[in-house]
Short mmCIF file of C-alpha atoms in Angstrom, two decimals:
data_model
loop_
_atom_site.label_atom_id
_atom_site.label_comp_id
_atom_site.label_asym_id
_atom_site.label_seq_id
_atom_site.Cartn_x
_atom_site.Cartn_y
_atom_site.Cartn_z
CA MET A 486 0.00 0.00 0.00
CA ASP A 487 1.50 3.32 -1.05
CA MET A 488 1.84 6.35 1.20
CA LYS A 489 -1.05 8.18 -0.49
CA ASN A 490 -3.55 5.43 0.38
CA ILE A 491 -2.29 5.29 3.97
CA ILE A 492 -2.83 9.02 4.35
CA ASN A 493 -6.34 8.77 2.90
CA ILE A 494 -7.23 5.92 5.27
CA ARG A 495 -6.00 7.94 8.25
CA ILE A 496 -7.98 10.95 7.14
CA ALA A 497 -11.12 8.83 6.74
CA PHE A 498 -10.63 7.23 10.17
CA ALA A 499 -10.15 10.63 11.81
CA LEU A 500 -13.31 11.90 10.12
CA MET A 501 -15.32 8.90 11.31
CA LEU A 502 -14.00 9.34 14.87
CA SER A 503 -14.90 13.03 14.79
CA LEU A 504 -18.44 12.28 13.61
CA ALA A 505 -18.83 9.61 16.30
CA MET A 506 -17.73 12.05 18.97
CA VAL A 507 -20.23 14.62 17.72
CA GLY A 508 -22.99 11.98 17.80
CA CYS A 509 -22.03 11.01 21.35
CA LYS A 510 -21.80 14.55 22.67
CA LYS A 511 -22.30 14.41 26.43
CA SER A 512 -25.05 16.74 27.50
CA SER A 513 -24.62 18.98 30.52
CA SER A 514 -26.70 18.27 33.64
CA ASN A 515 -28.17 21.75 33.09
CA GLU A 516 -29.21 21.01 29.51
CA SER A 517 -32.68 19.62 28.96
CA ARG A 518 -32.81 16.27 27.17
CA ALA A 519 -36.35 17.17 26.12
CA THR A 520 -35.79 20.59 24.52
CA GLY A 521 -32.07 21.34 24.62
CA TRP A 522 -32.85 24.48 26.60
CA THR A 523 -30.69 25.46 29.57
CA ILE A 524 -32.09 24.54 32.95
CA ASN A 525 -31.43 27.09 35.70
CA ASP A 526 -30.69 29.80 33.14
CA LYS A 527 -29.76 33.06 34.87
CA ASN A 528 -32.25 34.90 32.68
CA GLY A 529 -35.16 32.76 33.86
CA GLY A 530 -36.87 29.58 32.69
CA PHE A 531 -37.15 26.20 34.38
CA GLN A 532 -35.43 26.00 37.77
CA TYR A 533 -34.42 22.56 39.08
CA ASN A 534 -31.87 21.13 41.51
CA THR A 535 -29.62 19.26 39.08
CA ASP A 536 -27.00 18.71 41.79
CA PHE A 537 -29.30 16.63 44.01
CA LYS A 538 -27.65 13.34 44.99
CA GLU A 539 -29.95 11.66 47.47
CA GLN A 540 -32.24 12.39 50.39
CA GLU A 541 -30.48 13.54 53.52
CA THR A 542 -31.21 11.66 56.72
CA SER A 543 -33.36 14.00 58.80
CA PRO A 544 -32.77 14.52 62.54
CA GLY A 545 -33.23 11.46 64.75
CA LEU A 546 -33.72 8.96 61.90
CA VAL A 547 -31.83 5.95 60.54
CA PHE A 548 -32.15 4.48 57.05
CA VAL A 549 -34.05 1.23 56.55
CA GLU A 550 -33.60 -0.36 53.13
CA GLY A 551 -36.88 -1.87 51.97
CA GLY A 552 -37.56 -5.35 50.67
CA THR A 553 -39.79 -8.37 50.97
CA PHE A 554 -40.59 -10.20 54.20
CA THR A 555 -43.25 -12.35 55.82
CA MET A 556 -45.45 -10.23 58.03
CA GLY A 557 -47.23 -12.16 60.76
CA LYS A 558 -46.13 -14.63 63.40
CA VAL A 559 -45.78 -18.31 62.46
CA GLN A 560 -44.64 -19.69 65.82
CA ASP A 561 -46.34 -19.53 69.23
CA ASP A 562 -49.93 -18.38 69.56
CA PRO A 563 -51.11 -19.31 73.05
CA MET A 564 -53.62 -16.46 73.01
CA HIS A 565 -55.32 -17.93 69.91
CA ASP A 566 -56.02 -14.47 68.55
CA TRP A 567 -55.77 -15.62 64.92
CA ASN A 568 -55.02 -12.04 63.91
CA ASN A 569 -51.55 -12.40 62.39
CA THR A 570 -51.75 -14.88 59.55
CA PRO A 571 -48.39 -14.84 57.69
CA SER A 572 -48.47 -12.58 54.64
CA GLN A 573 -45.72 -12.06 52.09
CA LEU A 574 -45.36 -8.29 51.67
CA HIS A 575 -42.94 -5.74 50.24
CA VAL A 576 -42.14 -2.37 51.83
CA GLN A 577 -40.32 0.51 50.20
CA SER A 578 -37.19 1.94 51.77
CA PHE A 579 -37.90 4.42 54.55
CA TYR A 580 -36.41 6.07 57.63
CA MET A 581 -37.23 5.24 61.23
CA ASP A 582 -36.53 7.03 64.50
CA GLU A 583 -33.45 5.61 66.19
CA THR A 584 -35.29 5.64 69.53
CA GLU A 585 -38.76 6.18 70.84
CA VAL A 586 -39.82 9.81 71.26
CA THR A 587 -38.57 10.81 74.70
CA ASN A 588 -39.97 13.06 77.39
CA LYS A 589 -37.39 15.71 76.51
CA MET A 590 -38.38 15.64 72.83
CA TYR A 591 -42.06 15.94 73.71
CA LEU A 592 -41.40 18.77 76.18
CA GLU A 593 -39.73 20.71 73.35
CA TYR A 594 -42.99 20.33 71.45
CA LEU A 595 -45.04 21.52 74.43
CA ASP A 596 -42.74 24.50 74.92
CA TYR A 597 -43.24 25.56 71.30
CA ILE A 598 -47.02 25.18 71.51
CA LYS A 599 -47.09 27.20 74.72
CA ARG A 600 -45.00 30.04 73.23
CA VAL A 601 -46.82 30.26 69.91
CA TYR A 602 -50.32 29.49 71.18
CA PRO A 603 -50.27 30.83 74.77
CA PRO A 604 -52.95 29.02 76.81
CA GLU A 605 -53.84 32.23 78.65
CA ASP A 606 -55.22 33.49 75.32
CA PRO A 607 -58.82 32.18 75.14
CA ASN A 608 -58.42 31.68 71.38
CA TYR A 609 -55.60 29.19 71.95
CA ARG A 610 -56.34 27.65 75.36
CA LEU A 611 -57.58 24.34 73.96
CA ILE A 612 -54.54 23.92 71.68
CA TYR A 613 -52.05 23.58 74.52
CA ASN A 614 -54.39 21.49 76.65
CA SER A 615 -55.00 19.04 73.79
CA ALA A 616 -51.24 18.42 73.43
CA LEU A 617 -50.60 17.60 77.10
CA PRO A 618 -49.94 13.91 77.86
CA ASP A 619 -52.24 12.24 80.35
CA THR A 620 -50.01 11.91 83.42
CA LEU A 621 -52.77 10.15 85.37
CA VAL A 622 -52.22 6.96 83.35
CA TRP A 623 -49.72 5.89 86.03
CA ARG A 624 -52.35 5.63 88.76
CA ASN A 625 -53.46 2.22 89.99
CA ARG A 626 -56.30 1.62 92.43
CA LEU A 627 -54.15 -0.75 94.51
CA GLY A 628 -50.69 0.69 93.84
CA TYR A 629 -48.70 3.75 94.85
CA SER A 630 -47.45 5.50 91.72
CA GLU A 631 -47.80 9.22 92.45
CA VAL A 632 -44.06 9.69 91.98
CA MET A 633 -44.51 8.90 88.27
CA THR A 634 -47.74 10.88 88.03
CA GLU A 635 -46.01 14.00 89.34
CA ASN A 636 -42.50 13.60 87.90
CA TYR A 637 -42.25 11.22 84.95
CA LEU A 638 -42.96 13.73 82.17
CA ARG A 639 -41.00 16.79 83.35
CA HIS A 640 -38.27 15.75 85.79
CA PRO A 641 -34.76 15.65 84.19
CA GLY A 642 -34.26 12.24 85.76
CA TYR A 643 -36.74 10.90 83.20
CA GLY A 644 -35.69 13.16 80.31
CA GLU A 645 -34.36 10.37 78.10
CA TYR A 646 -37.18 7.97 78.96
CA PRO A 647 -39.90 7.32 76.35
CA VAL A 648 -42.93 9.56 76.65
CA VAL A 649 -46.18 7.81 77.61
CA GLY A 650 -49.73 8.97 78.23
CA VAL A 651 -49.86 10.10 74.59
CA SER A 652 -52.81 9.06 72.44
CA TRP A 653 -52.52 8.10 68.79
CA ILE A 654 -54.08 11.44 67.82
CA GLN A 655 -51.49 13.34 69.87
CA ALA A 656 -48.66 11.31 68.33
CA VAL A 657 -49.86 12.26 64.84
CA GLU A 658 -49.96 15.95 65.80
CA PHE A 659 -46.42 15.73 67.18
CA ALA A 660 -45.22 14.28 63.86
CA LYS A 661 -46.86 17.14 61.93
CA TRP A 662 -45.21 19.71 64.22
CA ARG A 663 -41.83 18.01 63.82
CA THR A 664 -42.14 18.11 60.03
CA ASP A 665 -42.70 21.86 60.07
CA ARG A 666 -39.86 22.60 62.49
CA VAL A 667 -37.31 20.57 60.52
CA ASN A 668 -38.29 22.09 57.17
CA GLU A 669 -38.32 25.56 58.69
CA LEU A 670 -34.69 25.05 59.72
CA TYR A 671 -33.74 23.57 56.33
CA LEU A 672 -35.17 26.58 54.50
CA GLU A 673 -33.37 28.99 56.81
CA GLU A 674 -30.05 27.19 56.31
CA ALA A 675 -30.59 27.19 52.54
CA GLY A 676 -31.15 30.95 52.59
CA TYR A 677 -34.87 31.12 51.89
CA LEU A 678 -35.95 32.48 55.29
CA LYS A 679 -34.57 35.16 57.57
CA LYS A 680 -32.12 33.82 60.12
CA ASP A 681 -33.68 32.83 63.45
CA ALA A 682 -37.16 33.84 62.30
CA ARG A 683 -38.41 30.54 63.77
CA LEU A 684 -37.50 31.96 67.21
CA THR A 685 -38.18 35.68 66.89
CA ASP A 686 -41.00 36.12 64.37
CA VAL A 687 -43.55 33.41 65.13
CA SER A 688 -47.01 33.81 66.63
CA GLY A 689 -50.34 32.04 66.46
CA GLU A 690 -51.27 33.79 63.22
CA ALA A 691 -47.74 34.05 61.81
CA ASN A 692 -46.03 30.66 61.76
CA PHE A 693 -44.56 28.16 59.35
CA ASN A 694 -46.42 25.22 57.83
CA THR A 695 -44.79 23.03 55.20
CA ASP A 696 -47.89 22.47 53.04
CA THR A 697 -48.75 26.16 53.13
CA TYR A 698 -45.21 27.09 52.07
CA ILE A 699 -45.40 24.67 49.13
CA ASN A 700 -48.87 25.72 47.94
CA SER A 701 -48.97 29.39 48.97
CA PRO A 702 -45.51 30.49 50.12
CA SER A 703 -46.43 34.16 50.40
CA SER A 704 -49.02 33.21 53.08
CA THR A 705 -46.37 31.70 55.37
CA TYR A 706 -45.61 33.64 58.57
CA GLY A 707 -48.88 35.45 57.97
CA GLY A 708 -47.37 36.98 54.83
CA ASN A 709 -44.53 38.65 56.77
CA ALA A 710 -42.27 39.88 53.94
CA ASP A 711 -39.46 40.61 56.40
CA VAL A 712 -39.13 36.88 57.05
CA LEU A 713 -39.83 35.65 53.53
CA GLU A 714 -37.55 38.22 51.89
CA GLY A 715 -34.86 38.21 54.56
CA GLY A 716 -32.93 35.17 53.37
CA ARG A 717 -29.78 35.08 51.26
CA LYS A 718 -31.72 33.93 48.19
CA ARG A 719 -33.57 37.23 48.12
CA GLN A 720 -30.25 39.02 48.04
CA GLN A 721 -29.18 37.19 44.89
CA THR A 722 -30.30 38.77 41.62
CA ASP A 723 -30.17 37.94 37.95
CA ALA A 724 -28.50 40.02 35.22
CA GLU A 725 -31.37 42.51 35.30
CA GLY A 726 -31.35 42.90 39.07
CA ASN A 727 -34.45 40.79 39.76
CA PRO A 728 -34.38 38.46 42.80
CA ILE A 729 -33.91 34.78 41.89
CA ASN A 730 -35.14 31.62 43.63
CA ILE A 731 -37.51 33.65 45.78
CA TYR A 732 -39.26 30.60 47.22
CA ALA A 733 -38.09 27.01 47.49
CA LYS A 734 -40.23 24.60 45.51
CA LYS A 735 -40.36 20.82 45.65
CA GLU A 736 -37.93 20.88 42.72
CA SER A 737 -35.32 22.52 44.95
CA GLY A 738 -34.82 19.33 46.97
CA VAL A 739 -34.61 21.40 50.16
CA ILE A 740 -38.01 20.46 51.58
CA SER A 741 -38.04 17.13 53.39
CA PRO A 742 -40.88 14.58 53.26
CA GLU A 743 -43.12 14.50 56.30
CA TYR A 744 -42.48 12.84 59.62
CA ARG A 745 -45.32 10.41 60.35
CA LEU A 746 -46.17 7.28 62.30
CA PRO A 747 -44.80 4.13 60.64
CA SER A 748 -47.25 1.72 59.09
CA GLU A 749 -47.63 -1.62 60.81
CA ALA A 750 -45.75 -3.35 57.99
CA GLU A 751 -42.88 -0.84 58.20
CA TRP A 752 -42.64 -1.16 61.98
CA GLU A 753 -42.55 -4.95 61.91
CA TYR A 754 -40.03 -4.98 59.06
CA ALA A 755 -37.77 -2.50 60.87
CA ALA A 756 -37.97 -4.50 64.10
CA LEU A 757 -36.60 -7.62 62.41
CA GLY A 758 -33.23 -6.08 61.52
CA LEU A 759 -31.06 -6.01 58.40
CA SER A 760 -28.54 -8.84 58.28
CA GLU A 761 -30.97 -11.32 59.73
CA LEU A 762 -33.37 -10.65 56.87
CA ARG A 763 -30.93 -12.34 54.54
CA ASN A 764 -31.49 -15.56 56.42
CA TYR A 765 -34.07 -17.79 54.71
CA ASN A 766 -35.89 -18.61 57.92
CA THR A 767 -36.23 -14.93 58.78
CA ILE A 768 -37.55 -13.98 55.35
CA ARG A 769 -40.17 -16.71 55.72
CA GLY A 770 -41.21 -15.42 59.13
CA ARG A 771 -39.34 -17.70 61.51
CA LYS A 772 -37.75 -15.00 63.64
CA LYS A 773 -38.96 -14.56 67.18
CA TYR A 774 -37.29 -11.35 68.43
CA PRO A 775 -35.60 -8.25 66.98
CA TRP A 776 -32.23 -9.79 67.90
CA SER A 777 -30.62 -13.05 66.81
CA GLY A 778 -31.56 -16.24 68.59
CA GLN A 779 -34.60 -17.65 70.31
CA TYR A 780 -33.91 -16.33 73.82
CA THR A 781 -34.30 -13.02 75.67
CA ARG A 782 -30.84 -13.27 77.29
CA SER A 783 -27.51 -12.42 75.67
CA GLY A 784 -25.24 -15.29 74.69
CA LYS A 785 -22.16 -13.12 74.13
CA ARG A 786 -19.27 -13.68 76.51
CA LYS A 787 -19.06 -10.02 77.55
CA SER A 788 -22.78 -9.71 78.39
CA ARG A 789 -23.79 -13.34 78.83
CA GLY A 790 -27.03 -13.73 80.75
CA ASP A 791 -28.08 -10.07 80.46
CA GLN A 792 -31.61 -9.43 79.32
CA LEU A 793 -31.79 -7.88 75.85
CA ALA A 794 -34.95 -5.85 76.53
CA ASN A 795 -37.02 -4.34 79.31
CA PHE A 796 -40.09 -6.47 80.01
CA LYS A 797 -41.97 -8.25 82.78
CA GLN A 798 -40.05 -11.37 83.82
CA GLY A 799 -42.93 -13.00 85.65
CA LYS A 800 -45.61 -12.40 88.23
CA GLY A 801 -44.40 -9.65 90.53
CA ASP A 802 -41.02 -9.48 88.75
CA TYR A 803 -40.46 -6.30 86.71
CA GLY A 804 -36.68 -6.00 87.08
CA GLY A 805 -35.05 -8.83 88.92
CA ILE A 806 -33.41 -9.06 92.33
CA ALA A 807 -32.11 -5.94 94.06
CA GLY A 808 -28.39 -5.49 93.48
CA TRP A 809 -28.45 -7.70 90.41
CA SER A 810 -31.25 -6.58 88.16
CA ASP A 811 -32.22 -8.74 85.20
CA ASP A 812 -32.94 -5.85 82.83
CA GLY A 813 -31.93 -2.75 84.76
CA ALA A 814 -35.41 -1.27 85.04
CA ASP A 815 -38.67 -1.66 86.87
CA ILE A 816 -40.87 0.67 84.80
CA THR A 817 -39.55 2.13 81.54
CA ASN A 818 -35.84 2.68 80.99
CA ALA A 819 -33.76 5.36 79.28
CA VAL A 820 -33.58 4.89 75.52
CA LYS A 821 -30.43 3.21 74.21
CA SER A 822 -30.11 1.19 77.42
CA TYR A 823 -30.07 -2.02 75.37
CA ALA A 824 -28.27 -2.96 72.18
CA PRO A 825 -29.84 -1.88 68.86
CA ASN A 826 -30.96 -4.32 66.20
CA ASP A 827 -29.12 -4.73 62.90
CA PHE A 828 -30.74 -1.58 61.46
CA GLY A 829 -29.30 0.42 64.37
CA ILE A 830 -32.76 0.95 65.92
CA TYR A 831 -33.19 0.73 69.68
CA ASP A 832 -36.00 -0.73 71.80
CA MET A 833 -38.02 -2.41 69.08
CA ALA A 834 -38.98 -4.84 71.84
CA GLY A 835 -39.71 -3.90 75.43
CA ASN A 836 -39.58 -0.53 77.21
CA VAL A 837 -42.85 0.77 75.72
CA ALA A 838 -45.15 -0.63 73.09
CA GLU A 839 -45.59 1.77 70.15
CA TRP A 840 -48.42 3.27 68.14
CA VAL A 841 -48.39 2.61 64.40
CA ALA A 842 -50.51 4.30 61.77
CA ASP A 843 -52.90 1.47 60.87
CA VAL A 844 -56.54 1.03 61.75
CA TYR A 845 -56.88 -2.41 63.33
CA ARG A 846 -58.51 -5.34 61.58
CA PRO A 847 -57.97 -9.01 62.49
CA ILE A 848 -56.94 -9.83 58.93
CA VAL A 849 -54.23 -8.18 56.83
CA ASP A 850 -55.77 -8.10 53.35
CA ASP A 851 -52.70 -9.03 51.34
CA GLU A 852 -54.91 -10.51 48.61
CA PHE A 853 -55.90 -7.00 47.59
CA ASN A 854 -52.50 -5.37 48.13
CA ASP A 855 -49.06 -6.74 48.99
CA PHE A 856 -47.01 -3.55 48.41
CA ASN A 857 -46.60 -0.94 51.19
CA TYR A 858 -49.66 -2.35 52.95
CA TYR A 859 -51.55 0.16 55.11
CA ARG A 860 -55.15 0.40 56.29
CA GLY A 861 -56.29 3.90 57.22
CA ASN A 862 -56.25 6.07 54.09
CA VAL A 863 -58.54 9.11 54.26
CA TYR A 864 -57.99 11.19 51.12
CA THR A 865 -58.51 14.94 51.30
CA LYS A 866 -57.79 17.96 49.13
CA ASN A 867 -56.99 21.62 49.69
CA ALA A 868 -60.00 23.88 50.18
CA ILE A 869 -60.08 26.58 47.49
CA ASN A 870 -61.30 30.16 47.86
CA GLU A 871 -63.53 31.79 45.27
CA ASP A 872 -60.50 33.52 43.72
CA GLY A 873 -58.77 30.18 43.17
CA THR A 874 -56.25 30.47 46.03
CA VAL A 875 -55.95 27.89 48.78
CA LYS A 876 -57.80 28.63 52.00
CA VAL A 877 -55.35 29.16 54.88
CA VAL A 878 -56.88 28.67 58.34
CA THR A 879 -57.00 31.68 60.65
CA THR A 880 -57.83 31.80 64.37
CA GLN A 881 -61.41 32.67 63.51
CA ASP A 882 -61.67 29.68 61.15
CA MET A 883 -60.55 27.07 63.68
CA THR A 884 -62.89 24.15 64.33
CA TYR A 885 -62.80 21.61 67.14
CA ASP A 886 -63.64 17.94 67.60
CA THR A 887 -64.98 16.37 70.78
CA LEU A 888 -63.43 12.95 71.26
CA SER A 889 -65.14 9.92 72.73
CA ASN A 890 -63.52 10.63 76.11
CA GLY A 891 -64.86 14.19 76.13
CA GLN A 892 -61.56 15.91 75.32
CA VAL A 893 -61.86 18.84 72.92
CA VAL A 894 -59.10 19.08 70.30
CA PRO A 895 -58.53 21.48 67.39
CA ARG A 896 -59.15 19.98 63.97
CA ASN A 897 -56.73 22.44 62.37
CA LEU A 898 -54.32 25.16 63.46
CA PRO A 899 -53.82 28.72 62.19
CA GLY A 900 -51.47 28.82 59.21
CA GLU A 901 -52.48 25.40 57.89
CA ILE A 902 -54.36 24.81 54.64
CA LEU A 903 -57.96 23.77 55.25
CA GLN A 904 -58.53 20.19 54.13
CA VAL A 905 -61.85 18.87 52.80
CA PRO A 906 -62.81 15.33 51.73
CA ILE A 907 -62.61 14.38 48.09
CA THR A 908 -65.94 13.91 46.33
CA ARG A 909 -67.32 11.43 43.84
CA GLU A 910 -66.68 14.04 41.16
CA ASP A 911 -62.98 14.03 42.09
CA SER A 912 -62.78 10.26 41.67
CA TYR A 913 -64.98 9.96 38.59
CA LEU A 914 -63.78 7.08 36.34
CA ARG A 915 -60.81 6.39 38.62
CA THR A 916 -59.94 2.74 39.12
CA ASN A 917 -57.63 3.06 42.14
CA PHE A 918 -59.97 4.83 44.61
CA ASP A 919 -63.50 6.20 44.63
CA VAL A 920 -64.22 7.59 48.12
CA SER A 921 -62.46 9.76 50.67
CA ASP A 922 -62.56 7.44 53.71
CA ASN A 923 -61.08 4.01 53.00
CA ARG A 924 -60.59 2.78 56.56
CA ASN A 925 -63.21 0.04 56.20
CA PHE A 926 -62.52 -0.81 52.55
CA ARG A 927 -63.46 -4.43 51.73
CA ASP A 928 -64.56 -4.79 55.30
CA GLY A 929 -67.58 -2.76 56.36
CA ASP A 930 -69.48 -2.10 53.16
CA LYS A 931 -72.28 -4.10 51.58
CA ARG A 932 -70.28 -5.54 48.70
CA SER A 933 -67.64 -7.05 50.96
CA SER A 934 -69.54 -7.97 54.11
CA ARG A 935 -70.42 -11.63 54.22
CA TYR A 936 -73.03 -11.14 56.92
CA TYR A 937 -74.41 -7.78 55.82
CA SER A 938 -77.89 -7.19 57.23
CA ASP A 939 -80.13 -4.47 58.59
CA ASN A 940 -78.91 -5.30 62.10
CA PHE A 941 -75.60 -3.51 61.60
CA ASP A 942 -75.24 0.05 62.82
CA GLU A 943 -74.70 2.99 60.52
CA ASP A 944 -71.92 5.50 61.07
CA GLU A 945 -72.26 9.26 60.51
CA THR A 946 -71.90 8.78 56.73
CA GLY A 947 -74.69 6.21 56.53
CA THR A 948 -72.30 3.29 55.93
CA ARG A 949 -73.26 0.10 57.73
CA GLN A 950 -70.45 -1.18 59.90
CA MET A 951 -69.38 -4.82 60.02
CA TYR A 952 -68.12 -4.60 63.59
CA ASN A 953 -70.77 -4.04 66.24
CA SER A 954 -68.76 -1.93 68.71
CA PRO A 955 -70.12 0.28 71.52
CA ASN A 956 -71.21 3.74 70.43
CA HIS A 957 -70.59 6.09 73.35
CA LYS A 958 -71.77 9.62 72.65
CA VAL A 959 -70.31 12.92 73.81
CA GLU A 960 -72.47 15.95 73.07
CA THR A 961 -72.68 19.61 74.07
CA ASP A 962 -75.92 20.93 75.49
CA SER A 963 -77.42 24.41 75.02
CA THR A 964 -75.29 25.83 77.85
CA GLY A 965 -72.05 24.52 76.37
CA ALA A 966 -71.65 21.78 78.98
CA ILE A 967 -70.37 18.39 77.82
CA VAL A 968 -72.83 15.52 78.25
CA ARG A 969 -71.36 12.00 78.19
CA THR A 970 -73.68 9.09 77.40
CA TYR A 971 -72.49 5.51 77.83
CA ASP A 972 -73.60 2.79 75.44
CA LYS A 973 -75.03 0.12 77.75
CA SER A 974 -76.42 -2.13 75.04
CA ASN A 975 -76.14 -5.88 75.62
CA ASP A 976 -75.98 -6.53 71.88
CA ARG A 977 -72.43 -5.28 71.34
CA THR A 978 -70.09 -8.02 70.15
CA SER A 979 -66.77 -6.26 69.47
CA LEU A 980 -64.52 -3.36 70.41
CA ILE A 981 -63.24 -3.03 66.83
CA ASN A 982 -64.20 0.06 64.84
CA ASP A 983 -62.59 2.60 62.52
CA ASN A 984 -61.12 4.54 65.45
CA VAL A 985 -58.97 1.84 67.03
CA ARG A 986 -55.30 1.71 66.04
CA VAL A 987 -52.67 -0.98 66.09
CA TYR A 988 -49.82 -0.87 68.57
CA LYS A 989 -46.76 -3.11 68.34
CA GLY A 990 -43.96 -4.45 70.50
CA GLY A 991 -43.92 -5.53 74.12
CA SER A 992 -43.60 -3.05 76.98
CA TRP A 993 -42.26 -2.94 80.51
CA LYS A 994 -45.62 -4.36 81.66
CA ASP A 995 -45.70 -7.25 79.16
CA ARG A 996 -44.37 -10.80 79.31
CA ALA A 997 -41.81 -11.98 76.74
CA TYR A 998 -44.57 -13.36 74.51
CA TRP A 999 -45.39 -9.83 73.35
CA LEU A 1000 -41.78 -9.00 72.37
CA ASP A 1001 -42.31 -10.81 69.07
CA PRO A 1002 -42.42 -8.07 66.37
CA ALA A 1003 -45.36 -9.80 64.69
CA GLN A 1004 -47.67 -9.54 67.70
CA ARG A 1005 -50.61 -7.20 67.20
CA ARG A 1006 -52.91 -5.41 69.61
CA TYR A 1007 -55.24 -2.43 69.36
CA PHE A 1008 -56.40 0.50 71.46
CA PRO A 1009 -58.75 3.48 70.92
CA GLN A 1010 -56.94 6.27 69.06
CA ASP A 1011 -58.07 8.98 71.50
CA MET A 1012 -56.99 7.20 74.68
CA ALA A 1013 -53.58 6.74 76.32
CA THR A 1014 -51.82 4.35 78.71
CA ASP A 1015 -48.63 4.11 80.76
CA TYR A 1016 -47.15 1.48 78.43
CA ILE A 1017 -47.69 2.84 74.88
CA GLY A 1018 -45.30 5.38 73.35
CA PHE A 1019 -44.35 6.05 69.73
CA ARG A 1020 -41.62 6.84 67.25
CA CYS A 1021 -41.73 8.55 63.87
CA ALA A 1022 -40.91 7.38 60.36
CA MET A 1023 -40.29 9.12 57.03
CA SER A 1024 -40.62 7.89 53.45
CA ARG A 1025 -37.56 7.52 51.26
CA VAL A 1026 -37.65 9.41 47.95
CA GLY A 1027 -35.48 8.33 45.07
CA SER A 1028 -33.35 5.19 45.00
CA LYS A 1029 -34.19 2.10 47.04
CA SER A 1030 -30.64 1.74 48.31
CA LYS A 1031 -27.95 4.09 49.56
CA ARG A 1032 -25.35 2.01 47.74
CA ASN A 1033 -24.11 3.38 44.41
CA ASN A 1034 -26.32 1.90 41.71
CA LYS A 1035 -24.19 1.45 38.63
CA SER A 1036 -25.97 0.79 35.37
CA ARG A 1037 -26.10 -2.87 34.47
CA GLN A 1038 -24.55 -3.84 31.21
#
């Protein structure tokens, strides 16, 4: 081959390589693959956080990678409850509180409520009262427990102990408050809010709510421009001097998902632990406790014989012999007193049992759904004003609910967006849901009730209920006094209704039988005890795993 042909071949090869490189041009993360336009252009246009890597772990939480597991006990059932038939389910990745919510954490909540909604103001008196735990839960007709009644919540000696006397409703309100406080701090740190506004500029009518900020940011803090325009983002301007990134949107990645109560499936999955889930027997449901092994005592040389949780050893034995205590506690114990499970979560057995989000039913309906199972969905939507804006609740708009025990609680707080149920028009031709309240779906309606008859009671919506539970009534007379009427009917056959919630895990008052993560019990959502506490969870957005997911070839 002569030199001329070699040169031509090289030229052709170089041209082909150049064309290939042009065809494989790597687009910038700020260049739209849909339009080729520049994202985050300084002159305006679509703004998006293209540098987002993954969700940050919010305060107090640990990461729980989701997966499949068998929910429901398959071993001992001496109680013969028949309420935990094994079900193969899958849960998405989520975050769980490292410990139960402690007295100190709850006191921080009460302090905030008292400062922002001072109880001496008649407009706010019921807000603070509705948040207070019931300290009288410690009393026993034949036991002396006034030391706990008077000291357990507030004394520093119990600061790191799990809070009790909190109803399911109160636990949900705490989670909502926690969501707002964390996001308020995130937005301040990101430069969207004036520094320390959360401490110096809040009041009952001027406070921060996450949903309000997302849907109507200018209404946050009562529309106080000093707070909303006092962040660093307001000080940044584009080429024409206009402020940029005035408000953080969901696309910014700054706003965290909500804190909430874990679902029953999430709680049970988290209690089982990580490495043990890779064991075949554990995946199939043959795991008795949150730790390895079939016993409540440690088998490790360093701690051999020590109890791995705080529970009732036997009749009259809540903590062992004086001077050599079996579990180091007689009532509750400080969080982190016992080793965590393989997820790094403490006290998933013993100490206090814990509220979860689900409405209780004896059967987990995995035939209808086996992904992120949860019973309790009540779908709502934002109330809209005549001008098309969302309706933000003011002090004058507040409404109250009277619970079955006579306690009066606010249905909404100033600064929140008013929520209303969805209607049939909203769900027209939908296949995935058709009503607002789905708590008794496939359970209490005519099409799913095997024994439907005219003997079943109707609830306030006219739906006949499958479970014939007592219907105590609390009403207000013409003078404003509360009148409590007890249901003394002899025809009641169950305590199950749409207002009883599941609680999981054994407590300091329970025998070892209840330490099994699959055990299930229920309690009215507006009542409290000295052995039920709670912890919060948060959904994971984005990837299932925190490990780097390389593309598969």
